[in-house]
Coordinates of C-alpha atoms in Angstrom, one line a residue:
Chain A
M1 CA 19.5 -23.6 -78.6
Q2 CA 19.2 -26.4 -81.1
T3 CA 21.6 -26.7 -84.0
P4 CA 20.1 -27.8 -87.3
E5 CA 22.0 -31.0 -86.9
Q6 CA 20.0 -31.9 -83.7
T7 CA 16.6 -31.3 -85.2
D8 CA 17.5 -33.5 -88.1
Y9 CA 16.9 -36.4 -85.8
I10 CA 13.4 -36.9 -84.4
I11 CA 14.5 -39.5 -81.9
E12 CA 17.8 -39.8 -80.2
T13 CA 18.7 -42.2 -77.5
A14 CA 22.0 -41.9 -75.5
G15 CA 23.4 -44.8 -73.6
L16 CA 20.0 -46.5 -73.4
T17 CA 20.2 -49.5 -71.1
K18 CA 17.7 -51.9 -69.6
E19 CA 18.6 -54.6 -67.1
F20 CA 16.3 -57.3 -65.9
R21 CA 17.5 -58.9 -62.7
G22 CA 21.2 -58.8 -63.8
F23 CA 20.5 -59.7 -67.4
T24 CA 21.1 -56.8 -69.8
A25 CA 18.5 -56.8 -72.5
V26 CA 19.5 -53.5 -74.1
N27 CA 23.0 -52.2 -73.6
N28 CA 24.2 -48.7 -74.3
V29 CA 22.2 -48.1 -77.4
N30 CA 22.6 -44.8 -79.2
L31 CA 19.9 -44.8 -81.7
K32 CA 19.2 -41.9 -84.0
V33 CA 16.1 -41.8 -86.2
R34 CA 16.1 -39.2 -89.0
R35 CA 13.0 -37.1 -89.4
G36 CA 10.8 -38.3 -92.3
S37 CA 12.5 -41.6 -92.7
I38 CA 11.4 -45.2 -92.4
H39 CA 13.8 -46.7 -90.0
A40 CA 13.8 -50.5 -89.3
L41 CA 15.1 -52.2 -86.2
I42 CA 16.1 -55.8 -87.0
G43 CA 18.1 -58.6 -85.3
P44 CA 17.8 -62.2 -84.2
N45 CA 15.4 -63.3 -81.5
G46 CA 16.3 -61.8 -78.1
A47 CA 18.4 -59.1 -79.6
G48 CA 16.4 -56.5 -77.6
K49 CA 14.3 -55.0 -80.4
T50 CA 11.0 -55.0 -78.6
T51 CA 12.6 -54.0 -75.3
C52 CA 14.2 -51.0 -77.1
F53 CA 10.8 -50.2 -78.5
N54 CA 9.1 -50.4 -75.1
L55 CA 11.7 -48.2 -73.7
I56 CA 11.2 -45.5 -76.3
T57 CA 7.5 -45.5 -75.8
K58 CA 8.0 -45.7 -72.0
F59 CA 6.1 -48.9 -71.6
L60 CA 9.3 -49.9 -69.8
T61 CA 11.5 -47.6 -67.7
P62 CA 15.2 -47.5 -68.8
T63 CA 17.8 -48.5 -66.2
R64 CA 20.1 -45.9 -67.6
G65 CA 20.3 -43.5 -70.5
T66 CA 18.2 -40.8 -72.0
I67 CA 15.6 -40.5 -74.8
H68 CA 15.1 -37.3 -76.7
F69 CA 12.1 -36.6 -79.0
N70 CA 12.3 -33.5 -81.1
G71 CA 15.2 -32.3 -78.9
R72 CA 13.1 -32.7 -75.7
D73 CA 14.1 -35.1 -73.0
I74 CA 11.2 -37.6 -72.6
T75 CA 12.9 -40.1 -70.4
A76 CA 10.8 -39.3 -67.4
L77 CA 7.4 -39.1 -69.1
K78 CA 4.5 -41.6 -68.8
P79 CA 3.4 -43.6 -71.8
A80 CA 0.1 -41.8 -72.3
D81 CA 2.0 -38.5 -72.3
I82 CA 4.4 -39.8 -74.9
A83 CA 1.4 -40.5 -77.1
R84 CA 0.1 -37.0 -76.6
L85 CA 3.4 -35.6 -77.9
G86 CA 2.8 -37.4 -81.2
L87 CA 4.8 -40.5 -80.7
V88 CA 2.3 -43.4 -81.2
R89 CA 3.1 -47.1 -81.1
S90 CA 1.4 -50.2 -82.3
F91 CA 1.7 -53.7 -80.7
Q92 CA 2.9 -57.1 -81.8
I93 CA -0.6 -58.5 -81.3
S94 CA -2.9 -56.4 -83.3
A95 CA -4.3 -53.8 -80.9
T96 CA -8.0 -53.0 -81.5
F97 CA -10.9 -52.7 -79.1
P98 CA -12.5 -56.0 -80.1
H99 CA -16.1 -55.6 -79.1
L100 CA -16.5 -52.0 -80.3
T101 CA -17.4 -51.2 -83.9
L102 CA -14.9 -50.0 -86.4
V103 CA -16.3 -46.5 -86.3
E104 CA -16.1 -46.6 -82.5
N105 CA -12.5 -47.8 -82.6
V106 CA -11.3 -45.0 -84.8
R107 CA -13.5 -42.5 -83.0
L108 CA -11.7 -43.3 -79.7
A109 CA -8.5 -41.8 -81.2
L110 CA -10.4 -38.7 -82.3
Q111 CA -12.3 -38.2 -79.0
R112 CA -9.4 -36.9 -76.9
A113 CA -8.4 -34.2 -79.2
A114 CA -12.1 -33.2 -79.6
G115 CA -12.4 -32.9 -75.8
L116 CA -15.0 -35.6 -75.7
H117 CA -13.6 -38.0 -73.1
Y118 CA -14.4 -36.9 -69.6
Q119 CA -18.1 -36.0 -70.1
F120 CA -20.1 -38.7 -68.4
W121 CA -23.2 -36.4 -68.4
R122 CA -23.5 -36.1 -72.2
S123 CA -25.2 -38.4 -74.5
E124 CA -22.9 -40.5 -76.8
H125 CA -24.7 -38.7 -79.7
A126 CA -22.2 -35.9 -79.0
L127 CA -19.7 -38.2 -80.7
D128 CA -21.6 -38.4 -83.9
K129 CA -19.9 -35.3 -85.2
L130 CA -16.7 -37.3 -85.3
N131 CA -18.2 -40.0 -87.5
G132 CA -17.4 -38.3 -90.7
R133 CA -13.7 -38.1 -90.1
A134 CA -13.8 -41.7 -88.8
M135 CA -15.4 -42.9 -92.0
E136 CA -12.9 -41.0 -94.1
L137 CA -10.1 -42.8 -92.3
L138 CA -11.8 -46.2 -92.6
S139 CA -12.3 -45.8 -96.3
D140 CA -8.6 -44.7 -96.7
F141 CA -7.8 -48.2 -95.5
G142 CA -10.6 -50.0 -97.4
L143 CA -12.7 -50.6 -94.4
A144 CA -15.7 -48.4 -95.1
D145 CA -17.9 -51.3 -95.9
H146 CA -17.3 -52.9 -92.6
A147 CA -17.7 -49.8 -90.5
H148 CA -20.5 -51.2 -88.3
L149 CA -19.0 -54.6 -87.7
T150 CA -17.1 -55.1 -84.4
A151 CA -13.4 -55.4 -84.7
V152 CA -13.3 -59.0 -83.5
E153 CA -15.2 -60.0 -86.6
L154 CA -12.4 -58.8 -89.0
S155 CA -9.7 -60.9 -90.6
Y156 CA -6.2 -60.5 -89.3
G157 CA -5.0 -58.3 -92.1
R158 CA -8.0 -56.0 -91.7
K159 CA -7.4 -55.7 -88.0
R160 CA -4.0 -54.4 -88.8
A161 CA -5.5 -51.9 -91.2
L162 CA -8.0 -50.8 -88.5
E163 CA -5.1 -50.4 -86.1
L164 CA -3.3 -48.2 -88.5
A165 CA -6.4 -46.2 -89.3
T166 CA -6.9 -45.7 -85.6
T167 CA -3.3 -44.7 -85.0
L168 CA -3.3 -42.3 -87.9
A169 CA -6.5 -40.6 -86.6
L170 CA -4.2 -39.2 -83.9
E171 CA -2.2 -37.6 -86.6
P172 CA 1.0 -38.6 -84.9
E173 CA 4.3 -37.1 -85.9
M174 CA 6.0 -40.4 -85.5
L175 CA 4.8 -44.0 -85.7
L176 CA 6.4 -47.0 -83.9
L177 CA 5.3 -50.2 -85.4
D178 CA 6.1 -53.4 -83.5
E179 CA 6.3 -56.3 -86.0
P180 CA 3.5 -55.0 -88.3
M181 CA 3.7 -58.2 -90.4
A182 CA 3.7 -60.7 -87.6
G183 CA 1.5 -63.7 -88.3
M184 CA 0.5 -62.5 -91.8
G185 CA 0.2 -64.3 -95.1
G186 CA 1.5 -63.2 -98.5
E187 CA -1.3 -61.0 -99.8
D188 CA -1.8 -59.4 -96.5
I189 CA 1.9 -58.5 -96.3
A190 CA 1.8 -56.7 -99.6
R191 CA -1.4 -54.8 -98.6
V192 CA -0.1 -53.8 -95.1
A193 CA 3.3 -52.8 -96.6
E194 CA 1.4 -50.5 -98.9
L195 CA -0.6 -49.1 -96.0
I196 CA 2.6 -48.4 -94.1
R197 CA 4.1 -46.7 -97.1
K198 CA 1.0 -44.5 -97.3
A199 CA 1.1 -43.8 -93.5
A200 CA 4.8 -42.8 -93.7
K201 CA 4.1 -39.9 -95.9
N202 CA 5.1 -36.7 -94.0
R203 CA 5.9 -38.9 -91.0
T204 CA 8.7 -40.7 -89.4
V205 CA 8.3 -44.5 -88.9
L206 CA 10.4 -46.7 -86.7
M207 CA 9.5 -50.4 -87.0
V208 CA 10.6 -53.7 -85.6
E209 CA 10.2 -56.3 -88.3
H210 CA 11.3 -59.9 -88.9
N211 CA 10.4 -60.1 -92.5
L212 CA 13.6 -59.0 -94.3
S213 CA 12.1 -58.5 -97.7
V214 CA 9.6 -56.1 -96.2
V215 CA 12.4 -54.4 -94.4
A216 CA 14.5 -54.2 -97.6
S217 CA 11.7 -52.7 -99.7
L218 CA 10.3 -50.3 -97.1
S219 CA 13.1 -48.8 -95.0
D220 CA 15.5 -46.0 -95.7
K221 CA 17.8 -47.1 -92.9
I222 CA 18.3 -50.2 -90.8
T223 CA 19.8 -50.7 -87.4
V224 CA 20.8 -54.2 -86.6
L225 CA 20.7 -55.2 -82.9
A226 CA 22.3 -58.3 -81.4
R227 CA 22.6 -59.2 -77.7
G228 CA 21.2 -55.8 -76.8
E229 CA 23.8 -53.8 -78.7
I230 CA 23.9 -52.0 -82.0
L231 CA 25.8 -54.3 -84.4
A232 CA 25.5 -52.4 -87.7
E233 CA 23.7 -49.5 -89.2
G234 CA 23.0 -48.4 -92.8
S235 CA 21.0 -49.1 -95.8
Y236 CA 19.8 -52.7 -96.5
A237 CA 22.6 -53.3 -99.0
E238 CA 25.2 -52.0 -96.6
V239 CA 24.2 -54.0 -93.5
S240 CA 23.2 -57.2 -95.3
G241 CA 26.7 -57.6 -96.6
K242 CA 28.5 -57.2 -93.3
P243 CA 30.0 -60.5 -92.0
E244 CA 29.1 -59.7 -88.4
V245 CA 25.4 -59.3 -89.3
I246 CA 25.4 -62.6 -91.2
E247 CA 27.1 -64.2 -88.2
A248 CA 24.5 -62.8 -85.8
Y249 CA 21.7 -64.3 -87.9
M250 CA 23.3 -67.6 -88.8
G251 CA 26.0 -68.4 -86.3
T252 CA 24.6 -67.6 -82.9
G253 CA 22.4 -70.5 -81.8
A254 CA 22.7 -71.8 -78.3
S255 CA 25.2 -69.3 -76.9
T256 CA 22.8 -66.4 -76.5
G257 CA 19.5 -68.3 -76.9
G258 CA 18.0 -69.2 -73.6
A259 CA 18.5 -66.2 -71.3
A260 CA 18.1 -63.6 -74.0
Q261 CA 14.8 -65.0 -75.1
E262 CA 13.5 -65.2 -71.6
A263 CA 14.3 -61.6 -71.0
H264 CA 12.7 -60.8 -74.3
A265 CA 9.5 -62.6 -73.3
G266 CA 9.5 -60.8 -70.0
A267 CA 9.8 -57.5 -71.8
T268 CA 6.9 -58.1 -74.2
A269 CA 4.6 -59.6 -71.6
Chain B
M1 CA -29.1 -49.1 -83.0
N2 CA -31.9 -51.5 -82.8
G3 CA -30.5 -53.0 -79.6
K4 CA -30.5 -49.7 -77.9
N5 CA -34.2 -49.0 -78.8
L6 CA -35.0 -52.4 -77.3
E7 CA -33.1 -51.5 -74.2
V8 CA -35.1 -48.3 -73.8
L9 CA -38.4 -50.1 -74.4
V10 CA -37.6 -52.7 -71.8
M11 CA -36.7 -50.0 -69.3
A12 CA -39.8 -48.1 -69.9
G13 CA -41.9 -51.2 -69.4
L14 CA -40.2 -52.0 -66.1
F15 CA -40.7 -48.4 -65.0
V16 CA -44.4 -48.7 -65.5
L17 CA -44.4 -51.9 -63.5
L18 CA -42.5 -50.2 -60.8
L19 CA -45.1 -47.4 -60.7
A20 CA -47.9 -49.9 -60.1
A21 CA -45.9 -52.4 -57.9
P22 CA -46.7 -51.0 -54.4
F23 CA -50.4 -51.8 -54.9
V24 CA -49.6 -55.4 -55.4
V25 CA -46.4 -56.0 -53.4
Y26 CA -45.6 -54.8 -49.9
P27 CA -44.1 -51.4 -50.4
V28 CA -41.2 -51.8 -47.9
L29 CA -40.1 -54.9 -49.7
M30 CA -40.3 -53.0 -53.0
M31 CA -38.2 -50.2 -51.5
Q32 CA -35.6 -52.7 -50.3
M33 CA -35.4 -54.1 -53.8
L34 CA -35.0 -50.6 -55.3
C35 CA -32.2 -49.7 -52.9
F36 CA -30.3 -52.9 -53.7
A37 CA -31.0 -52.6 -57.4
L38 CA -29.4 -49.2 -57.3
F39 CA -26.5 -50.5 -55.3
A40 CA -25.9 -53.4 -57.7
S41 CA -26.2 -51.1 -60.8
A42 CA -23.6 -48.7 -59.2
F43 CA -21.3 -51.7 -58.6
N44 CA -21.8 -52.9 -62.1
L45 CA -20.6 -49.6 -63.5
L46 CA -17.1 -50.5 -62.2
I47 CA -16.9 -54.2 -62.9
G48 CA -19.0 -54.3 -66.0
Y49 CA -17.7 -51.2 -67.8
V50 CA -14.2 -50.8 -66.5
G51 CA -13.4 -54.4 -65.6
L52 CA -12.5 -53.6 -62.0
L53 CA -13.8 -56.0 -59.3
S54 CA -14.2 -54.1 -56.1
F55 CA -14.7 -56.3 -53.1
G56 CA -15.3 -53.4 -50.8
H57 CA -18.4 -51.7 -52.0
A58 CA -20.1 -52.2 -48.6
M59 CA -17.9 -49.4 -47.3
F60 CA -19.8 -46.9 -49.5
F61 CA -23.2 -48.5 -48.9
G62 CA -22.8 -48.9 -45.2
G63 CA -20.7 -45.8 -44.6
A64 CA -23.3 -43.6 -46.3
A65 CA -26.1 -45.4 -44.3
Y66 CA -24.3 -44.5 -41.0
I67 CA -23.8 -40.9 -42.0
T68 CA -27.4 -40.5 -43.0
A69 CA -28.7 -42.2 -39.9
H70 CA -26.4 -40.1 -37.6
T71 CA -27.1 -36.7 -39.3
V72 CA -30.9 -37.3 -39.3
K73 CA -31.3 -38.9 -35.9
V74 CA -28.6 -37.0 -33.8
M75 CA -28.1 -33.8 -35.7
G76 CA -31.8 -33.4 -36.7
F77 CA -31.2 -33.1 -40.5
P78 CA -34.3 -33.4 -42.7
P79 CA -34.2 -36.6 -44.7
E80 CA -33.2 -35.1 -48.0
A81 CA -30.2 -33.4 -46.3
G82 CA -29.3 -36.6 -44.5
I83 CA -29.3 -38.5 -47.8
L84 CA -27.2 -35.8 -49.4
A85 CA -24.7 -35.9 -46.6
G86 CA -24.4 -39.7 -46.7
T87 CA -24.0 -39.6 -50.5
L88 CA -21.3 -36.9 -50.3
A89 CA -19.5 -38.8 -47.6
A90 CA -19.4 -41.8 -49.8
A91 CA -18.1 -39.7 -52.7
V92 CA -15.2 -38.4 -50.5
L93 CA -14.5 -41.9 -49.2
A94 CA -14.5 -43.2 -52.8
L95 CA -12.0 -40.6 -53.8
A96 CA -9.7 -41.3 -50.9
T97 CA -9.9 -45.1 -51.3
G98 CA -9.9 -45.0 -55.1
V99 CA -6.6 -43.1 -55.3
L100 CA -5.0 -46.0 -53.4
A101 CA -6.9 -48.9 -55.1
I102 CA -6.8 -48.1 -58.8
R103 CA -3.0 -48.5 -58.9
R104 CA -3.6 -52.2 -58.7
Q105 CA -5.4 -54.6 -61.0
G106 CA -7.2 -57.9 -60.8
I107 CA -7.1 -59.7 -57.6
Y108 CA -4.9 -57.1 -56.0
F109 CA -7.5 -54.4 -56.7
A110 CA -10.1 -56.7 -55.0
M111 CA -7.8 -57.3 -52.0
V112 CA -7.0 -53.6 -51.5
T113 CA -10.7 -52.6 -51.7
L114 CA -11.6 -55.4 -49.2
A115 CA -8.9 -54.3 -46.8
L116 CA -10.0 -50.6 -46.9
A117 CA -13.6 -51.7 -46.5
Q118 CA -12.7 -53.8 -43.4
M119 CA -11.1 -50.7 -41.9
V120 CA -14.4 -48.8 -42.4
Y121 CA -16.2 -51.8 -40.9
F122 CA -14.1 -51.8 -37.7
Y123 CA -14.5 -48.0 -37.5
C124 CA -18.3 -48.5 -37.6
L125 CA -18.0 -51.2 -34.9
Q126 CA -15.8 -49.2 -32.5
S127 CA -16.7 -45.6 -33.0
P128 CA -18.8 -43.9 -30.3
Y129 CA -21.2 -42.5 -32.8
T130 CA -22.3 -45.7 -34.5
G131 CA -23.9 -47.7 -31.7
G132 CA -21.5 -50.7 -32.0
E133 CA -23.4 -54.0 -32.5
D134 CA -26.8 -52.3 -32.3
G135 CA -26.1 -49.8 -35.1
I136 CA -28.1 -46.6 -35.2
Q137 CA -31.8 -47.5 -34.7
G138 CA -35.0 -45.6 -34.8
V139 CA -34.0 -43.0 -37.4
P140 CA -37.0 -40.8 -38.0
R141 CA -38.2 -40.7 -41.6
G142 CA -39.3 -37.1 -41.1
R143 CA -40.7 -34.8 -43.8
M144 CA -39.0 -34.3 -47.1
F145 CA -38.6 -30.6 -48.0
G146 CA -40.6 -30.0 -44.8
M147 CA -43.9 -31.1 -46.4
I148 CA -43.8 -34.6 -47.8
D149 CA -44.5 -37.0 -44.9
L150 CA -42.3 -40.0 -45.4
S151 CA -43.9 -42.0 -42.6
N152 CA -46.5 -43.2 -45.1
D153 CA -44.9 -46.2 -46.9
L154 CA -46.6 -45.5 -50.2
T155 CA -45.4 -41.9 -50.2
L156 CA -41.9 -43.0 -49.3
Y157 CA -42.0 -45.6 -52.0
Y158 CA -42.5 -43.0 -54.7
V159 CA -39.6 -40.9 -53.2
V160 CA -37.4 -44.0 -53.3
L161 CA -38.5 -44.8 -56.8
A162 CA -37.6 -41.2 -57.8
I163 CA -34.1 -41.6 -56.2
F164 CA -33.6 -45.0 -57.9
T165 CA -34.7 -43.6 -61.3
F166 CA -32.3 -40.7 -60.9
G167 CA -29.4 -42.9 -59.9
F168 CA -30.2 -45.4 -62.6
F169 CA -30.4 -42.6 -65.2
V170 CA -26.9 -41.3 -64.1
I171 CA -25.5 -44.8 -64.6
Y172 CA -27.2 -45.3 -67.9
R173 CA -26.0 -41.9 -69.1
T174 CA -22.5 -42.6 -68.0
I175 CA -22.4 -45.9 -69.9
H176 CA -23.7 -44.2 -73.0
S177 CA -21.5 -41.1 -72.9
P178 CA -18.2 -40.1 -74.4
F179 CA -16.7 -41.0 -71.0
G180 CA -18.4 -44.4 -71.2
Q181 CA -16.7 -45.0 -74.6
V182 CA -13.3 -44.4 -73.0
L183 CA -14.2 -46.8 -70.2
K184 CA -15.1 -49.5 -72.6
A185 CA -11.8 -48.9 -74.5
I186 CA -9.9 -49.4 -71.2
R187 CA -11.8 -52.5 -70.4
E188 CA -11.2 -53.9 -73.9
N189 CA -7.6 -53.1 -74.3
E190 CA -5.8 -51.0 -71.7
P191 CA -2.3 -50.8 -73.3
R192 CA -3.9 -49.7 -76.5
A193 CA -6.0 -47.0 -74.7
I194 CA -2.7 -45.8 -73.1
S195 CA -1.0 -45.7 -76.5
L196 CA -3.8 -43.5 -77.8
G197 CA -2.8 -41.0 -75.1
Y198 CA -5.5 -41.8 -72.4
R199 CA -4.2 -41.4 -68.9
V200 CA -6.2 -44.5 -67.8
D201 CA -5.8 -44.0 -64.1
Q202 CA -7.9 -40.8 -64.2
Y203 CA -10.8 -42.5 -66.0
K204 CA -10.7 -45.4 -63.6
L205 CA -10.7 -43.1 -60.6
M206 CA -13.6 -41.1 -62.0
A207 CA -15.6 -44.3 -62.5
F208 CA -14.7 -45.5 -59.1
V209 CA -15.9 -42.3 -57.5
L210 CA -19.1 -42.4 -59.5
S211 CA -19.8 -46.0 -58.6
G212 CA -19.0 -45.4 -54.9
T213 CA -21.1 -42.3 -54.7
L214 CA -24.2 -44.0 -56.2
A215 CA -23.6 -47.0 -53.9
G216 CA -23.7 -44.4 -51.1
L217 CA -26.9 -43.0 -52.4
A218 CA -28.4 -46.5 -52.2
G219 CA -27.1 -46.9 -48.7
S220 CA -28.4 -43.5 -47.5
T221 CA -31.8 -44.2 -48.9
K222 CA -31.9 -47.6 -47.3
A223 CA -31.1 -46.0 -43.9
I224 CA -34.2 -43.8 -44.3
V225 CA -36.5 -46.7 -45.5
F226 CA -35.5 -49.1 -42.6
Q227 CA -34.8 -46.2 -40.2
L228 CA -31.7 -48.1 -39.4
A229 CA -27.9 -48.2 -40.1
S230 CA -26.3 -51.4 -39.0
L231 CA -23.1 -53.4 -39.2
T232 CA -24.6 -55.7 -41.8
D233 CA -24.6 -52.7 -44.3
A234 CA -20.8 -52.3 -43.9
A235 CA -19.8 -55.9 -43.5
W236 CA -17.8 -57.8 -46.2
Q237 CA -20.7 -60.1 -46.8
M238 CA -22.6 -57.1 -48.2
S239 CA -19.7 -56.6 -50.7
G240 CA -20.0 -60.2 -51.6
E241 CA -23.8 -60.1 -52.0
V242 CA -23.6 -57.3 -54.5
V243 CA -21.1 -59.3 -56.6
L244 CA -23.6 -62.2 -56.5
M245 CA -26.5 -59.9 -57.5
T246 CA -24.6 -58.5 -60.5
L247 CA -23.4 -61.9 -61.7
L248 CA -26.8 -63.4 -61.4
G249 CA -28.5 -60.6 -63.4
G250 CA -25.8 -60.1 -65.9
L251 CA -22.5 -58.4 -65.6
G252 CA -22.0 -55.5 -68.0
T253 CA -25.6 -55.3 -69.0
V254 CA -27.7 -52.2 -68.2
I255 CA -30.6 -53.7 -66.3
G256 CA -29.1 -57.1 -65.3
P257 CA -27.7 -56.1 -61.9
A258 CA -31.1 -54.5 -60.9
V259 CA -32.8 -57.8 -62.0
G260 CA -30.3 -59.8 -60.0
A261 CA -30.8 -57.6 -56.9
I262 CA -34.6 -58.0 -57.1
L263 CA -34.3 -61.8 -57.4
I264 CA -31.9 -62.1 -54.5
I265 CA -34.1 -59.9 -52.3
L266 CA -37.2 -61.9 -53.3
M267 CA -35.4 -65.2 -52.5
Q268 CA -34.4 -63.9 -49.1
E269 CA -37.9 -62.8 -48.5
K270 CA -39.7 -65.9 -49.8
F271 CA -37.4 -68.4 -48.2
K272 CA -37.2 -66.6 -44.9
T273 CA -38.7 -69.5 -43.1
L274 CA -35.7 -71.7 -44.1
G275 CA -33.5 -69.7 -41.8
D276 CA -29.8 -70.2 -42.6
W277 CA -30.8 -72.5 -45.5
V278 CA -31.4 -69.3 -47.5
L279 CA -27.7 -69.1 -48.0
V280 CA -27.5 -72.7 -49.3
T281 CA -30.4 -71.9 -51.7
Q282 CA -28.6 -68.8 -52.9
G283 CA -25.4 -70.8 -53.4
V284 CA -27.3 -73.4 -55.5
V285 CA -28.9 -70.6 -57.6
F286 CA -25.5 -69.0 -58.1
V287 CA -23.8 -72.2 -59.1
L288 CA -26.6 -72.9 -61.6
T289 CA -26.4 -69.4 -63.0
V290 CA -22.6 -69.7 -63.5
L291 CA -23.0 -73.1 -65.2
L292 CA -26.1 -72.6 -67.3
F293 CA -26.1 -68.9 -68.2
R294 CA -22.7 -67.5 -68.0
K295 CA -23.8 -64.0 -69.0
G296 CA -26.4 -63.8 -66.3
I297 CA -30.2 -63.6 -66.8
A298 CA -30.3 -60.3 -68.6
G299 CA -27.1 -61.1 -70.5
E300 CA -28.5 -64.3 -71.9
I301 CA -31.8 -62.7 -72.9
A302 CA -29.9 -59.9 -74.6
A303 CA -27.7 -62.4 -76.4
Y304 CA -30.8 -64.4 -77.5
A305 CA -32.4 -61.2 -78.8
T306 CA -29.3 -60.4 -80.9
R307 CA -29.3 -63.9 -82.3
I308 CA -32.8 -64.0 -83.5
R309 CA -32.5 -60.5 -85.0
R310 CA -29.6 -61.7 -87.2

């Protein structure tokens, strides 16, 4: 039986470790994400943030350790099945289906739940009944006017919005956002931050983000990773004052640089 | 929306042409074109809509041809049962090989399918049922459903046209179906499709089986038309030829592969007197296509139509 304390955390990892040919990218990470919070994972380049992320969504297989989602051991599941449990991720490079229209993009997230995915003998007009819900989601994200453009024609910020709209169409219990602000300019950042705040209502969000002001304003709790290990945890005010965090950001340089970054690149590729 | 209407209009026009064609063109040549047009369209379902390049589709085409020829000639099946048997055999073969092949991507997928197809080829060469180098010759065309005499070329042509239309419709429907949408999603961005909860291997396998089955239908029909199943049908060159047809006509377009197949067959027929130089001509045409119209003939026309509508 679960104690109330256990269900307080939606995600719990225990001793999570990933080794790439002798290099340890993530080492013995015990991460707990509180239900309903926005939790940020930060750290210098090569700290193992994205690897951690890929482990939780099973895009990578951990070398050791376990992952629990809602008290259930998900360590052995496949990525598609993780998504079906309600744990949906985004990607560093904005993930859309570029040559499909916006409506089709969002509809793809609705199709599976509606049971319209294996039928090759039915006309695609069967999907029209999902258009209403898709348009609703698009207008929530200010995309209704562009519904019949293809995703490739959108600006970067709008692609992000489309990605979020698609993700939310699954009505996931938890969102994992991998650098949602990567490559974005000022206005876009403000807009996407607002979208994330909106999406986080009644949900748990775990995000990797480099932009510290975004992290400071959005997140309830922050975990700082360095060299694959948890360095500090707490609110922004708490962690930003810690000398070891400042040192990890400012004082590392060449000592961890090369190998760590290579492993990081390998993990994201 | 507009694009789809245009597509339907073009297809309807081509269908009318096909109805009238045997009065102008030698029916056997037309039937050959239709068989290969179906083969290329089936192949295109996989490369054009899932992004998987199979280099072993001859195993379905040739395998089905052998099964049809054997069941009809040796076991005395009527033609429709022979075609059905060949097509079903291709489906089973596609399921078995697909389970192995779809675990790999890109060039590895192509190599695995090629290796499996070569195994089928050598089986056809060595097995006591397949007639070795001679193949199975003199397959009787027989009577379809016991009453339609297929020895008449014109009659057979309309039967083949019906089979082609059926196969083509299945492909068209698949492309424009809920399943087809998922296939496009996988082609466009596989990790994202996974993150939306799609178990992509299952969709790939289904597409592979559909494609292989319809390639088999084309091979079975060809065996009845030419009254022959031969090693040529199962050889790796056949797998290569269907790639060529698809690229020439337009990969990922609905009618492109059929157009490509018809052109290649016409070229082989018209330049017959050139002997082996046909291959050189094909090579030149292929290089020109790749250089001048990247999207293939139908692909470029479709792109042009979109441009002028804007």
